[in-house]
Short mmCIF file of C-alpha atoms and ligand atoms in Angstrom, two decimals:
data_model
loop_
_atom_site.label_atom_id
_atom_site.label_comp_id
_atom_site.label_asym_id
_atom_site.label_seq_id
_atom_site.Cartn_x
_atom_site.Cartn_y
_atom_site.Cartn_z
CA MET A 1 0.00 0.00 0.00
CA LYS A 2 1.24 3.49 -0.84
CA PRO A 3 2.14 5.75 2.10
CA LEU A 4 -0.61 8.31 2.76
CA ILE A 5 0.48 11.93 3.23
CA LEU A 6 -1.73 14.77 4.52
CA VAL A 7 -1.16 18.03 2.65
CA THR A 8 -2.87 20.91 4.44
CA GLY A 9 -3.42 23.83 2.10
CA GLY A 10 -3.06 21.38 -0.77
CA THR A 11 -5.16 23.40 -3.22
CA GLY A 12 -2.89 26.42 -2.73
CA TYR A 13 0.03 27.41 -4.91
CA ILE A 14 2.91 25.44 -3.39
CA GLY A 15 0.61 22.79 -1.89
CA SER A 16 -0.87 21.79 -5.25
CA HIS A 17 2.55 21.45 -6.90
CA THR A 18 3.72 19.37 -3.95
CA ALA A 19 0.65 17.12 -4.17
CA VAL A 20 1.53 16.44 -7.82
CA GLU A 21 5.16 15.57 -7.04
CA LEU A 22 4.09 13.29 -4.16
CA ILE A 23 1.59 11.40 -6.32
CA GLN A 24 4.11 11.06 -9.12
CA ASP A 25 6.62 9.68 -6.62
CA GLY A 26 4.27 6.92 -5.48
CA PHE A 27 2.54 8.50 -2.48
CA GLU A 28 -1.15 8.82 -1.79
CA VAL A 29 -2.33 12.30 -0.89
CA VAL A 30 -5.18 13.62 1.19
CA ILE A 31 -5.74 17.37 1.16
CA ILE A 32 -7.39 19.52 3.81
CA ASP A 33 -8.18 23.00 2.52
CA ASN A 34 -11.01 25.40 3.34
CA LEU A 35 -10.55 27.21 -0.01
CA SER A 36 -10.06 30.55 1.76
CA ASN A 37 -7.44 31.48 -0.85
CA SER A 38 -7.78 28.80 -3.53
CA ARG A 39 -10.28 27.11 -5.78
CA ILE A 40 -11.73 23.62 -5.88
CA GLU A 41 -10.86 23.34 -9.60
CA VAL A 42 -7.22 22.92 -8.56
CA LEU A 43 -8.13 19.28 -7.83
CA ASP A 44 -9.03 18.88 -11.52
CA GLY A 45 -5.60 20.25 -12.42
CA ILE A 46 -3.84 17.78 -10.12
CA GLU A 47 -5.90 14.96 -11.59
CA ALA A 48 -5.20 16.08 -15.17
CA ILE A 49 -1.46 15.91 -14.52
CA THR A 50 -1.24 12.75 -12.43
CA GLY A 51 -4.31 10.77 -13.44
CA VAL A 52 -5.17 10.57 -9.74
CA ARG A 53 -7.62 12.71 -7.80
CA PRO A 54 -6.32 13.22 -4.26
CA TYR A 55 -8.69 12.66 -1.35
CA TYR A 56 -10.08 16.01 -0.29
CA GLU A 57 -11.71 17.38 2.88
CA ASN A 58 -12.97 20.93 3.20
CA PHE A 59 -12.67 22.31 6.72
CA ASN A 60 -10.75 24.79 8.81
CA LEU A 61 -7.88 23.32 10.83
CA CYS A 62 -8.91 25.53 13.75
CA ASP A 63 -11.86 23.13 14.15
CA PHE A 64 -10.30 20.56 16.47
CA LYS A 65 -13.33 18.27 16.62
CA ARG A 66 -13.41 18.06 12.85
CA LEU A 67 -9.69 17.34 12.75
CA ARG A 68 -10.21 14.43 15.14
CA GLN A 69 -12.95 13.01 12.91
CA PHE A 70 -10.55 13.36 10.00
CA CYS A 71 -7.90 11.32 11.82
CA GLU A 72 -10.45 8.59 12.57
CA LYS A 73 -11.27 8.39 8.88
CA TYR A 74 -7.69 8.54 7.54
CA HIS A 75 -6.09 6.42 10.23
CA ARG A 76 -3.18 5.26 8.10
CA LEU A 77 -1.61 8.71 7.67
CA GLU A 78 2.18 8.57 7.72
CA ALA A 79 3.17 12.22 7.55
CA ILE A 80 1.86 15.76 7.34
CA ILE A 81 2.99 18.68 5.21
CA HIS A 82 1.52 21.84 6.70
CA PHE A 83 1.04 24.64 4.16
CA ALA A 84 -2.36 25.97 5.22
CA ALA A 85 -1.88 29.48 6.58
CA LEU A 86 -2.68 33.11 5.93
CA LYS A 87 0.28 34.65 4.12
CA ALA A 88 -0.29 38.23 2.97
CA VAL A 89 2.20 40.55 4.64
CA GLY A 90 0.16 43.76 4.29
CA GLU A 91 -3.10 42.15 5.37
CA SER A 92 -1.38 40.75 8.44
CA VAL A 93 -0.54 44.29 9.55
CA GLU A 94 -4.22 45.26 9.25
CA LYS A 95 -5.61 42.07 10.80
CA PRO A 96 -2.91 40.75 13.14
CA LEU A 97 -5.33 38.88 15.38
CA ASP A 98 -6.77 36.94 12.44
CA TYR A 99 -3.24 35.91 11.51
CA TYR A 100 -2.25 34.89 15.04
CA HIS A 101 -5.53 33.09 15.58
CA ASN A 102 -5.53 31.16 12.31
CA ASN A 103 -1.85 30.35 11.87
CA PHE A 104 -1.18 29.38 15.49
CA GLU A 105 -4.39 27.54 16.25
CA SER A 106 -4.18 25.39 13.14
CA LEU A 107 -0.57 24.44 13.88
CA ILE A 108 -1.29 23.76 17.55
CA ASN A 109 -4.25 21.56 16.61
CA LEU A 110 -2.09 19.58 14.21
CA LEU A 111 0.66 19.09 16.81
CA GLN A 112 -1.93 18.01 19.36
CA ILE A 113 -3.46 15.51 16.99
CA MET A 114 0.01 14.21 16.09
CA GLY A 115 0.48 13.36 19.76
CA GLU A 116 -2.98 11.82 20.15
CA TYR A 117 -2.83 9.65 17.05
CA SER A 118 0.90 8.83 17.18
CA LEU A 119 1.67 10.62 13.93
CA PRO A 120 5.36 11.38 14.15
CA ASN A 121 6.30 13.22 10.92
CA LEU A 122 5.79 16.90 10.07
CA VAL A 123 7.14 19.10 7.29
CA PHE A 124 6.44 22.76 7.99
CA SER A 125 6.14 25.49 5.41
CA SER A 126 8.31 28.35 6.65
CA SER A 127 9.80 31.40 4.95
CA CYS A 128 12.97 33.40 4.50
CA THR A 129 10.95 36.20 6.06
CA VAL A 130 12.15 34.81 9.43
CA TYR A 131 15.59 36.37 8.73
CA GLY A 132 14.31 39.94 8.17
CA GLN A 133 17.04 42.07 6.55
CA PRO A 134 20.06 39.83 7.10
CA ASP A 135 23.47 41.33 7.94
CA ASN A 136 25.31 38.91 5.68
CA LEU A 137 24.44 37.45 2.28
CA PRO A 138 23.88 34.73 1.28
CA VAL A 139 21.77 33.77 4.30
CA THR A 140 22.59 30.52 6.07
CA GLU A 141 20.24 28.67 8.41
CA ASP A 142 22.38 29.89 11.33
CA SER A 143 21.77 33.57 10.56
CA PRO A 144 20.15 35.37 13.48
CA ILE A 145 16.37 35.51 13.54
CA LYS A 146 15.63 39.23 13.78
CA LYS A 147 12.45 40.86 14.98
CA ALA A 148 9.78 40.10 12.39
CA SER A 149 8.71 43.01 10.22
CA SER A 150 5.05 41.92 10.12
CA PRO A 151 2.59 39.78 12.09
CA TYR A 152 2.75 37.27 9.21
CA GLY A 153 6.53 36.99 9.59
CA ASN A 154 6.09 36.68 13.32
CA THR A 155 3.70 33.74 12.87
CA LYS A 156 6.42 31.90 10.90
CA GLN A 157 9.07 32.62 13.56
CA VAL A 158 6.86 31.63 16.48
CA SER A 159 5.45 28.60 14.65
CA GLU A 160 8.98 27.24 14.31
CA GLU A 161 9.42 27.74 18.07
CA ILE A 162 6.10 26.06 18.84
CA ILE A 163 7.15 23.02 16.82
CA GLN A 164 10.48 22.81 18.65
CA ASP A 165 8.79 23.08 22.06
CA ALA A 166 6.28 20.38 21.10
CA ILE A 167 9.16 18.08 20.12
CA VAL A 168 10.91 18.65 23.45
CA ALA A 169 7.72 17.61 25.25
CA ASN A 170 6.96 14.68 22.92
CA ASN A 171 10.08 13.05 21.57
CA THR A 172 8.20 10.84 19.14
CA ILE A 173 7.55 13.87 16.91
CA LYS A 174 10.06 14.76 14.19
CA ALA A 175 9.83 17.86 12.04
CA ILE A 176 11.56 19.62 9.19
CA SER A 177 10.98 23.34 8.58
CA LEU A 178 11.58 24.46 5.01
CA ARG A 179 12.33 28.16 4.63
CA TYR A 180 11.28 29.21 1.14
CA PHE A 181 12.76 32.16 -0.65
CA ASN A 182 10.60 33.50 -3.55
CA PRO A 183 8.64 30.72 -5.29
CA ILE A 184 7.62 31.52 -8.88
CA GLY A 185 6.43 29.77 -12.05
CA ALA A 186 3.83 27.11 -12.70
CA HIS A 187 3.61 23.44 -13.60
CA PRO A 188 4.94 22.89 -17.16
CA SER A 189 1.57 21.36 -18.12
CA ALA A 190 -0.13 24.71 -17.26
CA HIS A 191 -2.82 22.73 -15.40
CA ILE A 192 -1.88 24.32 -12.06
CA GLY A 193 -0.06 27.51 -11.06
CA GLU A 194 -0.41 30.57 -8.86
CA LEU A 195 -3.98 31.83 -8.75
CA PRO A 196 -3.92 35.18 -7.01
CA LEU A 197 -7.46 36.16 -6.05
CA GLY A 198 -7.74 39.91 -6.68
CA ILE A 199 -4.78 42.16 -7.42
CA PRO A 200 -1.51 40.24 -7.13
CA LEU A 201 0.99 41.44 -4.56
CA ASN A 202 3.98 39.43 -5.75
CA LEU A 203 6.19 40.42 -8.66
CA VAL A 204 5.76 37.61 -11.19
CA PRO A 205 1.95 37.32 -11.22
CA TYR A 206 1.75 41.12 -11.45
CA LEU A 207 4.20 41.03 -14.35
CA THR A 208 2.35 38.32 -16.30
CA GLN A 209 -1.00 40.06 -15.71
CA THR A 210 0.52 43.28 -17.08
CA VAL A 211 1.82 41.57 -20.20
CA ILE A 212 -1.53 39.89 -20.87
CA GLY A 213 -3.28 43.24 -20.50
CA LYS A 214 -5.07 42.88 -17.15
CA ARG A 215 -2.88 45.63 -15.59
CA PRO A 216 -1.71 48.79 -17.37
CA GLU A 217 1.91 48.63 -16.20
CA LEU A 218 4.26 46.84 -13.86
CA ARG A 219 5.31 49.14 -11.05
CA VAL A 220 8.93 48.52 -10.14
CA PHE A 221 9.17 49.48 -6.49
CA GLY A 222 12.43 51.35 -6.01
CA ASN A 223 15.43 51.89 -8.28
CA ASP A 224 17.60 53.49 -5.62
CA TYR A 225 18.55 50.45 -3.55
CA GLU A 226 22.22 49.74 -2.95
CA THR A 227 22.22 46.98 -5.56
CA PRO A 228 24.03 46.92 -8.94
CA ASP A 229 20.99 48.19 -10.92
CA GLY A 230 19.20 49.87 -7.99
CA THR A 231 16.23 47.44 -7.90
CA GLY A 232 15.50 44.89 -5.18
CA ILE A 233 17.23 41.52 -5.20
CA ARG A 234 15.53 38.22 -4.28
CA ASP A 235 16.16 34.51 -4.70
CA TYR A 236 13.47 33.29 -7.12
CA ILE A 237 12.97 29.54 -6.99
CA TYR A 238 10.92 27.44 -9.40
CA VAL A 239 7.86 26.13 -7.59
CA VAL A 240 8.31 22.60 -9.00
CA ASP A 241 11.90 22.47 -7.70
CA LEU A 242 10.52 23.63 -4.36
CA ALA A 243 7.80 20.98 -4.43
CA ARG A 244 10.40 18.27 -5.10
CA ALA A 245 12.24 19.28 -1.94
CA HIS A 246 9.10 18.45 0.07
CA VAL A 247 9.03 14.91 -1.30
CA ILE A 248 12.67 14.50 -0.30
CA ALA A 249 11.94 15.87 3.18
CA ILE A 250 9.05 13.43 3.60
CA LYS A 251 11.22 10.49 2.55
CA ARG A 252 13.94 11.66 4.92
CA LEU A 253 11.49 11.54 7.82
CA LEU A 254 9.87 8.25 6.80
CA GLU A 255 13.23 6.56 6.28
CA GLY A 256 14.64 7.99 9.53
CA LYS A 257 17.51 9.69 7.70
CA ASN A 258 17.04 12.92 9.63
CA LEU A 259 19.96 13.55 11.91
CA LYS A 260 17.99 15.41 14.57
CA SER A 261 14.35 15.48 15.62
CA TYR A 262 14.11 19.04 14.27
CA GLU A 263 15.85 20.30 11.16
CA VAL A 264 15.69 23.51 9.12
CA PHE A 265 16.62 24.01 5.48
CA ASN A 266 16.76 27.06 3.23
CA LEU A 267 15.15 26.43 -0.13
CA GLY A 268 16.34 28.81 -2.81
CA THR A 269 18.63 28.83 -5.81
CA GLY A 270 21.51 30.51 -4.01
CA LYS A 271 21.49 33.30 -6.59
CA GLY A 272 20.12 36.79 -6.16
CA CYS A 273 18.25 38.35 -9.03
CA SER A 274 17.03 41.96 -9.39
CA VAL A 275 13.59 43.09 -10.56
CA LEU A 276 15.14 44.37 -13.81
CA GLU A 277 16.85 41.02 -14.33
CA ILE A 278 13.47 39.29 -13.96
CA ILE A 279 11.96 41.62 -16.56
CA ASN A 280 14.84 41.00 -18.97
CA ALA A 281 14.75 37.22 -18.46
CA PHE A 282 10.98 37.22 -19.02
CA GLU A 283 11.32 39.18 -22.25
CA LYS A 284 14.06 36.85 -23.47
CA ALA A 285 12.15 33.68 -22.52
CA THR A 286 8.82 34.71 -24.06
CA GLY A 287 9.57 37.33 -26.72
CA GLU A 288 6.99 39.58 -25.01
CA LYS A 289 7.61 43.17 -23.97
CA VAL A 290 7.03 44.21 -20.35
CA ASN A 291 5.61 47.69 -19.85
CA TYR A 292 7.12 48.90 -16.57
CA LYS A 293 7.77 52.13 -14.72
CA PHE A 294 9.80 52.99 -11.66
CA TYR A 295 7.89 53.88 -8.49
CA PRO A 296 9.04 54.69 -4.97
CA ARG A 297 10.12 51.85 -2.72
CA ARG A 298 7.34 49.70 -1.26
CA PRO A 299 7.16 50.13 2.53
CA GLY A 300 8.58 47.14 4.39
CA ASP A 301 10.68 45.88 1.46
CA ILE A 302 14.33 45.06 1.99
CA ALA A 303 17.10 45.67 -0.55
CA ALA A 304 18.39 42.16 -1.00
CA VAL A 305 18.03 38.62 0.28
CA TYR A 306 19.19 35.32 -1.17
CA ALA A 307 19.91 31.90 0.21
CA ASP A 308 22.95 29.89 1.07
CA THR A 309 21.63 26.47 0.05
CA THR A 310 24.70 24.43 0.96
CA LEU A 311 22.88 22.56 3.72
CA ALA A 312 19.90 21.52 1.57
CA ASN A 313 22.24 20.59 -1.31
CA ARG A 314 24.37 18.42 0.95
CA GLU A 315 21.86 16.90 3.38
CA LEU A 316 18.82 16.56 1.12
CA GLY A 317 20.79 15.90 -2.05
CA TRP A 318 18.56 18.54 -3.62
CA LYS A 319 19.29 21.46 -5.89
CA ALA A 320 17.04 23.98 -7.61
CA ASP A 321 18.23 23.47 -11.16
CA THR A 322 15.56 24.95 -13.42
CA SER A 323 16.79 28.10 -15.15
CA LEU A 324 15.14 31.46 -14.56
CA GLU A 325 14.10 31.69 -18.21
CA GLN A 326 12.51 28.23 -18.22
CA THR A 327 10.71 29.15 -15.01
CA LEU A 328 9.37 32.45 -16.35
CA PHE A 329 8.27 30.66 -19.51
CA THR A 330 6.04 28.39 -17.37
CA ALA A 331 4.62 31.44 -15.56
CA TRP A 332 3.68 32.97 -18.93
CA ASN A 333 2.11 29.75 -20.24
CA TRP A 334 0.05 29.58 -17.06
CA GLU A 335 -1.13 33.18 -17.39
CA LYS A 336 -2.24 32.43 -20.95
CA ALA A 337 -3.99 29.24 -19.79
CA ILE A 338 -5.98 30.96 -17.01
CA ARG A 339 -7.22 33.59 -19.41
CA HIS A 340 -9.60 30.84 -20.56
CA LYS A 341 -10.53 29.60 -17.08
C1 UD1 B 401 6.87 38.61 -0.16
C2 UD1 B 401 6.79 38.68 1.32
C3 UD1 B 401 7.35 37.42 1.94
C4 UD1 B 401 6.56 36.24 1.43
C5 UD1 B 401 6.64 36.22 -0.08
C6 UD1 B 401 5.73 35.13 -0.59
C7 UD1 B 401 7.02 41.07 1.83
C8 UD1 B 401 7.86 42.11 2.45
N1 UD1 B 401 7.52 39.84 1.81
O1 UD1 B 401 8.24 38.58 -0.52
O2 UD1 B 401 7.27 37.47 3.34
O3 UD1 B 401 7.11 35.06 1.97
O4 UD1 B 401 6.19 37.46 -0.63
O5 UD1 B 401 5.79 35.05 -1.97
O6 UD1 B 401 5.93 41.33 1.34
N2 UD1 B 401 8.07 44.16 -6.77
C9 UD1 B 401 7.88 45.16 -7.71
N3 UD1 B 401 6.63 45.34 -8.21
C10 UD1 B 401 5.56 44.57 -7.82
C11 UD1 B 401 5.77 43.56 -6.87
C12 UD1 B 401 7.03 43.38 -6.35
O7 UD1 B 401 8.82 45.87 -8.07
O8 UD1 B 401 4.44 44.80 -8.32
C13 UD1 B 401 9.44 43.92 -6.26
C14 UD1 B 401 9.57 44.05 -4.75
O9 UD1 B 401 9.87 45.37 -4.38
C15 UD1 B 401 10.73 43.07 -4.46
C16 UD1 B 401 10.54 41.99 -5.52
O10 UD1 B 401 9.76 42.59 -6.55
O11 UD1 B 401 11.96 43.68 -4.68
C17 UD1 B 401 9.81 40.76 -5.02
O12 UD1 B 401 8.59 41.14 -4.41
P1 UD1 B 401 7.47 40.07 -4.02
O13 UD1 B 401 7.21 39.15 -5.16
O14 UD1 B 401 6.30 40.83 -3.47
O15 UD1 B 401 8.15 39.19 -2.90
P2 UD1 B 401 8.83 39.64 -1.51
O16 UD1 B 401 8.44 40.99 -1.13
O17 UD1 B 401 10.28 39.34 -1.60
#
């Protein structure tokens, strides 16, 4: 029988790509998602790619009773990947209590249920946001965790602490936190991708929506940073490469290859790339022209952050190897595909 993996937030952007990679690697997947920031049609996309429709349950992880019923039904779960969380930085500043309530309660419920049902394995979806503006680049996992710049960032920092405390109290639990840099792109099939509801906040969906004509221009936030071309630098990682790392993390836990009961890995490419470099790479990959204009810096943005991925390369045997142009090509194909959805 195939090992059954719970993917919370599995109809979301990274969750759906991870569900596909898990299924293609011989796992069975059950998704919990309340569709607060995703659509049910994502399940059709996963099925179109893999030929398998994952099991699906629609409820909020803050509902502990419902989570218990879920565990009774899916009693042969072997591991959990926890993506489900609120994740908009700006919104978290306006509604901090919603963020603390949702992101903490869902994680706490999962950890509690892991104890109750003897479910030992957790992969947690964390973020490079935990580092804030780092003093040294590239950022290693040992870089100091600075005060979070938003309630969202704070939920990621504290969630990692909650997991570590839970492990101290219950030494059967093992967890891996994966700190993502900037995930971009879509599945090469264009059956799944990023589906921003409303106006996109992130660079690449805003860019592709501009090129397709949904937005008049791409606003480049800041050209006066202390970077070679003055625009902000990030570590953009292909979402399918990122998804593959989750499958490796799950296998590591299931096979007991993890060296400690709690591990943390940066997931990025190790290369910083400016906003102008993204625009140029997109134009080269697609032959399309990007209409952009410089605007003042966006409040809360930092000049530059990119990952040191030595640890993930060495310990997980994983590397993000898809080129930026290939990645942006998939993002464009996806934008063209959703025009018809
Ligand atoms: C943001 C979040 C981060 C979160 C990540 C998820 C902040 C401060 N950080 O990262 O916590 O984990 O999204 O994907 O919000 N840019 C433009 N024009 C745009 C949009 C962005 O020039 O319309 C620039 C930004 O100034 C930045 C770069 O593009 O230099 C990347 O921005 P974005 O895609 O929003 O990601 P982050 O801000 O790095």
